[in-house]
Amino acid sequence: MLIVDQLKRGDPKLRWLALGVLVGMFVLITGLWFLQVVNYKKYERNLIEQSYRTVRLPAVRGRILDRNGVILAESRPSYNVNLYLEELRPAFQQQYRLLKSNAVHRIELENKSLPADKKKKTRLTFAQTEELGRQARFMVANNLVRRISESLAIPVQLTEKQFRKHYEEKLSLPMPIVENLSSTNVARFAESLSTLPGVDLQVQSLRSYPSNQLGAHILGYMTRTEKAPNEEEGIEFDYRLPDFKGAVGIEGAFDEQLRGVAGAKSLLVNNMQYRQAENVWLSPKPGDDVILTIDAQIQKTAESSLGMSSRGAIVVMDVRNGDVLAMASAPTFDPNSFVPTITHAEYAKINDVETKPMLNRASFAIYQPGSSFKIVVALAALEAGKLNPHEQFYSKGFYPLSSRYNDRMDCTAGAGYFDFHRAFIKSCNCYFADHGLNTGLDNILRMGHQFCLGQKTGLPTRQDVAGYFPAVGTRKRNMGGAWTFGDTANLSIGQGDIAVTPLQMTVMTAAIANGGKVFWPRLVDRLESDDNGFRKVTESFPAGRVRNELIVKPQNLRLVQEAMRDDVADSEGTGKGAAMSGWQVCGKTGTATVKLGRSMETSRFTWFVSYAPFDSPRYAVVAMVEGGASGGGTCAPMARRVFEALQKMEQNSRVAGPNLVLGN
Amino acid sequence: MIGQPTLNTREPRLDWLMVAGLLGLMVFGVLFIYSATMSREGAQNLALWDQPYFKQIVWYGAGTFLAAIVCLVDYPILTRWSLVGYWLSILLLLSLYIPGVGVDNGWGAKRWIKFPFFQIQPSEFAKLAFILFMAHFLSRPMDELRTPKVFLKALGLMMLPFVLILKEPDLGSALVFFPVGLVMMFVAGVPVQFLRRLIGGVTIVVALVMVDVLFAPKNLQFIKLEDYQKQRLLVYFGLDFAPPGATPQERKRWADIQRTKEYNINQALISVGSGGLTGKGWREGTQNALGYLPRTVAHNDFIFSVLAEESGFVGSAIVLTLYTLVLFTGIRIASQARDRLGKIMASGVVALLFSHVFINIGMNIRIMPVTGIPLPLLSYGGSSVLCSLIAAGLLQNIYIHRKSY
């Protein structure tokens, strides 16, 4: 080296000095090499850890549509007023300076009256300045909140605790002040508040059900969630934006598909944790749309037929393929009330223990089917050869169940002679009890199992119960005790050890109508995603999945079908309330009397199971009302209104073609 | 020119290699003071003459001017006034203890004297005055240097400003006097056994002080360091703040304090380390821009962290090379000096600059404890810049009046 060479002539002491300098510089450069080159990754990681925050961005939730494209659930933009604290820093500082000078001034004033040796220090301690800073920040924020509250005429309270929590835990995120602004308030905001520093509107996607309570039990509802299921493994989020998850129904069952994939953004924060910049590095992927087999118009009719005041259910099914066209349950609720948060009063109302509006009575509640079960008993007896349809049977008007006088089954059909046809349309209990006993318990149970009673219907909505239907060969009551012939008689008229859902009865009715095909009911047709404007089917659920084919003689089935037709058509029939012009409706009424608990109080489940038209069956309608007057009086007219709507729907689609979209 | 021209006209008047090194450092200084300060909120709103980088340029100009003046006077004549300079600097240091004169700038240590438009740090000038006077003192005949009396006198000269600065308190600046004094005595020819004893003694004393400060229980601590000094040492040695036998609550409180005290150095390490090989680019350093590297020190004591983050290992190495260039040309000047006075003085200046560079960069990369030692020419600050440039002027002075071959 040039310089060192020249030193050789100089004295050794300077060479020692040169060596010392060289060693020192070598130590430094080695240190730098280790830091900047060898351990670079470690320090970069530290840097990222301390200056980046990852925020989860919820994706726009997919819609739920009916079979014709009518929107049942969608995501609408909701406007929230947020405080952006990083923009308020100058105001914070100004306020702090003011507070500080006031505090110092106060001490100086006090000092004036004090002797020189007792004067307090005008310099504030660290803790005091901290406290002043806290006060200043809260005052600035609180003033803004008050202004927002006045301008929008919405009472908003910001507590110091709330503010401090946000400031300390998620300073880099905007602080929500008012959520879900009405459109008038959005206008008011734009007029008077948008120029305020640090205050801005933020758009959030919220769930909305445009038809309010329509199909509420099918759709389900949303609940607020802080933790999403571990969908995005590998990403550790520092913050999550408020998100919702589907609780039950389609929202719950298809939550994953509807939710889409959340995105992520990183916030660059400074040493005070204020936000400096942000960068969306993973855009959220919108969720899929779920297209139901439901027809909104039919659903609407079913719901209005039930009425809000009754407790019951109506299920409408296409008997040709098992598609559920409507599934109504009353009383119902408005899933909109869960978004963004449900009030306590609302929550109490929809969780009423008496009426249970949240309960999906169509598929999630079980009832004794009453006389509507006689369809199964008749088929079993016919198949077993124990029932001659033309043979006359004398009914005394009651049926003795034991030698004790009071232990007998009443019959509303009255005393007299009954053949099968008359017994069916007048729903004679004695006839069916007698023939049920002749047929034998196991034959009835075998027939019931052919209809898959006592088994879940495989609804995806989780609102699916198996109900109860005894196993073949059972000799024990479900409630305990040995099986008696009285139990068999009771079962023959759809009471006692049997509990079904209206949906199960619909599947059964549809199987009678279509000549013996027991379908898996289908509620969801397909999932669709929007791929740059192109609709893409991501998953489809095949229609007409046959679960079981009835092993019955066609002529026996025909006998039952004709009996059902006459139950409506005959002037003596219990179901004549369902008669309508144009279509021959086939039906069977049912009224099950049940004891409520251990008390002597009784309640009635009234039924009407039906399908139409007789000559080319297309639709099954099952109506069930808790506490109704009678199956024929209460439920048959409901079914008729639904059939009329179905008829109208068919006429409309014949006019407009098959792809008619039902509006509104 | 008062001195006899000792050069023939063909030989260079100035050591241009050193000038180039100094210029390079000044360019780095302006660039990174700009980068370190312009990210602050409201920095752009300041008037140009209030911008730190502009002030630094002004200081560079003033320093160069002073250095030129220093070059005009032959250094033996300068040293005749060194006695006055030395005592004047001692007076300045003493004046810090007069209430109202010393200013602490919010740091808790009174190190500055405030003037209407600027403030000076007397300790910086005391270092220069000490070098001049020490060189003058040590340039006596070699025989005298071998007497313990002269050695002790030299030691006394060193101890006086050392103690005064130590009491400010400014441990870092005070400690710089040791290597400078040692190197000057070594080069002057003070017997090595004296120096060995001195080093040995100092080592033992320092070791005892360390043990006392760091490990002794409270009632046995004879050396009273300021709390922050003790804590800096604890941080440097990676020791727990909490005294032995502390309750869990106390322990937690100490841990919190420790985290804040370690904050600066940890952030400096992250800055330097995350710079990587080539750095993030000028004004792209997030550590400084986001305030993790405290704004109050980013442009002065920790300017090297900013530089290392933004220019990476390459930039750091270039800066180290520039310093090495200046230091080695300084040593070359010492070897070419006309007399012992020049040689001793030059080596003193080299030792001073080297100590600053080593301690400051060492503190940025955690091989030295944190002290308030500025990085010559790169750190923002008038006193430091003026002293560094005057020191460089002294070297050039010795070069101008060197031996002619």
Coordinates of C-alpha atoms in Angstrom, one line a residue, chain A residues 176-368:
Chain A
P176 CA -65.2 3.0 14.0
I177 CA -67.5 5.7 15.3
V178 CA -70.9 5.1 13.6
E179 CA -71.7 2.0 11.7
N180 CA -74.2 1.4 8.9
L181 CA -75.2 5.0 8.0
S182 CA -78.6 5.6 6.5
S183 CA -78.6 7.2 3.0
T184 CA -79.8 10.5 4.5
N185 CA -76.9 10.5 6.9
V186 CA -74.5 9.7 4.1
A187 CA -75.7 12.9 2.5
R188 CA -75.4 14.8 5.7
F189 CA -72.0 13.5 6.2
A190 CA -70.9 14.6 2.7
E191 CA -72.4 18.0 3.4
S192 CA -71.0 18.9 6.8
L193 CA -68.4 16.5 8.0
S194 CA -66.3 15.3 5.0
T195 CA -63.9 18.3 5.3
L196 CA -63.1 17.5 8.9
P197 CA -59.5 16.2 9.3
G198 CA -59.2 12.6 10.3
V199 CA -62.9 11.7 9.7
D200 CA -64.0 9.7 6.7
L201 CA -66.5 7.2 5.5
Q202 CA -65.5 3.7 5.0
V203 CA -67.4 1.2 2.9
Q204 CA -68.0 -2.2 4.4
S205 CA -69.9 -5.0 2.8
L206 CA -72.9 -6.1 4.9
R207 CA -75.3 -8.9 4.5
S208 CA -78.7 -7.9 3.4
Y209 CA -81.9 -9.9 2.7
P210 CA -83.9 -7.8 0.3
S211 CA -87.1 -9.8 0.9
N212 CA -86.7 -9.6 4.6
Q213 CA -88.1 -12.6 6.3
L214 CA -88.7 -14.5 3.1
G215 CA -87.2 -18.0 3.4
A216 CA -85.5 -16.9 6.6
H217 CA -85.3 -20.4 8.0
I218 CA -83.7 -21.8 4.8
L219 CA -81.3 -18.9 4.5
G220 CA -80.3 -18.8 8.2
Y221 CA -78.5 -15.8 9.5
M222 CA -75.1 -14.3 10.2
T223 CA -73.3 -13.8 13.4
R224 CA -70.4 -11.4 14.1
T225 CA -67.1 -13.2 14.4
E226 CA -63.7 -12.1 15.6
K227 CA -62.1 -15.4 14.7
A228 CA -62.6 -16.9 11.3
P229 CA -62.0 -20.6 11.0
N230 CA -58.4 -21.3 10.0
E231 CA -59.0 -20.7 6.3
E232 CA -55.8 -18.9 5.6
E233 CA -53.2 -21.0 7.1
G234 CA -49.8 -19.6 7.1
I235 CA -50.8 -16.0 7.5
E236 CA -50.7 -14.6 10.9
F237 CA -52.9 -11.6 11.1
D238 CA -52.3 -8.8 13.5
Y239 CA -55.7 -7.4 12.9
R240 CA -59.0 -8.6 11.5
L241 CA -61.6 -6.3 10.1
P242 CA -65.1 -7.1 11.5
D243 CA -66.5 -10.1 9.7
F244 CA -69.5 -12.3 9.9
K245 CA -70.1 -15.9 9.6
G246 CA -73.2 -17.9 8.7
A247 CA -74.8 -19.5 11.7
V248 CA -77.4 -22.0 10.3
G249 CA -79.3 -22.6 7.2
I250 CA -77.7 -22.1 3.8
E251 CA -75.5 -19.3 5.3
G252 CA -74.2 -21.8 7.8
A253 CA -74.0 -24.8 5.6
F254 CA -72.3 -23.1 2.7
D255 CA -70.4 -20.6 4.8
E256 CA -67.1 -21.6 3.4
Q257 CA -68.2 -21.3 -0.2
L258 CA -70.2 -18.1 0.3
R259 CA -67.4 -16.4 2.3
G260 CA -64.8 -16.6 -0.4
V261 CA -61.1 -16.2 0.5
A262 CA -60.1 -13.3 2.6
G263 CA -57.4 -11.0 1.4
A264 CA -54.7 -9.4 3.3
K265 CA -53.1 -6.0 3.4
S266 CA -50.1 -4.8 5.3
L267 CA -49.9 -1.6 7.1
L268 CA -46.6 0.2 7.5
V269 CA -46.6 1.7 10.9
N270 CA -44.2 4.1 12.5
N271 CA -42.6 3.9 15.9
M272 CA -45.8 5.3 17.5
Q273 CA -47.8 2.7 15.7
Y274 CA -49.6 5.3 13.6
R275 CA -50.3 4.1 10.1
Q276 CA -47.9 5.4 7.4
A277 CA -48.9 3.5 4.3
E278 CA -50.8 0.4 3.3
N279 CA -50.5 -2.1 0.6
V280 CA -53.0 -4.8 -0.4
W281 CA -50.9 -7.8 -1.3
L282 CA -53.6 -10.4 -1.5
S283 CA -57.0 -9.3 -2.9
P284 CA -60.0 -11.0 -1.4
K285 CA -61.7 -13.5 -3.6
P286 CA -65.4 -13.0 -3.6
G287 CA -67.5 -16.0 -2.4
D288 CA -69.6 -18.2 -4.7
D289 CA -73.3 -17.6 -5.2
V290 CA -75.6 -20.3 -4.0
I291 CA -78.6 -21.1 -6.3
L292 CA -81.5 -22.8 -4.5
T293 CA -84.2 -25.0 -5.8
I294 CA -86.6 -22.7 -4.0
D295 CA -89.1 -20.6 -6.0
A296 CA -89.4 -17.3 -4.3
Q297 CA -93.0 -16.8 -5.4
I298 CA -94.1 -20.1 -4.1
Q299 CA -92.2 -19.6 -0.9
K300 CA -93.9 -16.2 -0.5
T301 CA -97.3 -17.8 -1.0
A302 CA -96.5 -20.6 1.4
E303 CA -95.5 -18.1 4.0
S304 CA -98.5 -15.9 3.6
S305 CA -100.8 -18.9 3.7
L306 CA -99.3 -19.9 7.0
G307 CA -99.6 -16.4 8.4
M308 CA -97.4 -14.9 11.0
S309 CA -99.6 -15.8 14.0
S310 CA -99.8 -19.5 13.5
R311 CA -97.1 -22.0 14.3
G312 CA -96.6 -24.4 11.5
A313 CA -94.8 -25.3 8.3
I314 CA -95.5 -25.8 4.7
V315 CA -93.2 -27.7 2.4
V316 CA -93.6 -27.7 -1.4
M317 CA -91.7 -30.3 -3.5
D318 CA -91.5 -31.2 -7.1
V319 CA -92.5 -34.9 -7.0
R320 CA -90.7 -35.6 -10.2
N321 CA -87.2 -34.9 -8.8
G322 CA -87.4 -34.1 -5.1
D323 CA -86.6 -30.4 -5.6
V324 CA -87.9 -28.3 -2.7
L325 CA -89.8 -25.4 -4.1
A326 CA -90.7 -23.9 -0.8
M327 CA -90.1 -24.6 2.8
A328 CA -91.9 -22.2 5.1
S329 CA -92.0 -22.1 8.8
A330 CA -94.0 -19.8 11.0
P331 CA -93.6 -17.7 13.0
T332 CA -90.5 -16.4 11.2
F333 CA -87.9 -13.7 11.7
D334 CA -86.0 -11.2 9.7
P335 CA -82.4 -12.2 9.2
N336 CA -81.6 -8.5 8.6
S337 CA -82.0 -7.9 12.3
F338 CA -78.7 -9.8 12.9
V339 CA -76.7 -7.3 10.8
P340 CA -74.7 -5.5 11.9
T341 CA -75.7 -6.5 15.4
I342 CA -78.9 -7.6 16.9
T343 CA -80.5 -5.7 19.7
H344 CA -81.4 -7.3 23.0
A345 CA -85.1 -6.7 22.5
E346 CA -85.0 -8.3 19.1
Y347 CA -83.0 -11.2 20.3
A348 CA -85.4 -11.9 23.1
K349 CA -88.3 -11.7 20.7
I350 CA -87.0 -14.2 18.2
N351 CA -85.9 -16.5 21.0
D352 CA -89.4 -16.6 22.7
V353 CA -89.8 -20.0 24.4
E354 CA -93.4 -20.2 23.4
T355 CA -93.4 -19.4 19.7
K356 CA -89.7 -20.2 18.9
P357 CA -89.5 -18.1 15.7
M358 CA -86.0 -19.4 15.1
L359 CA -87.1 -23.0 14.9
N360 CA -87.4 -24.3 11.4
R361 CA -90.6 -26.3 11.9
A362 CA -90.4 -27.7 8.4
S363 CA -87.4 -29.8 8.9
F364 CA -86.1 -29.4 12.4
A365 CA -89.2 -30.1 14.5
I366 CA -91.0 -33.4 15.0
Y367 CA -94.7 -34.1 15.2
Q368 CA -97.0 -37.0 15.3

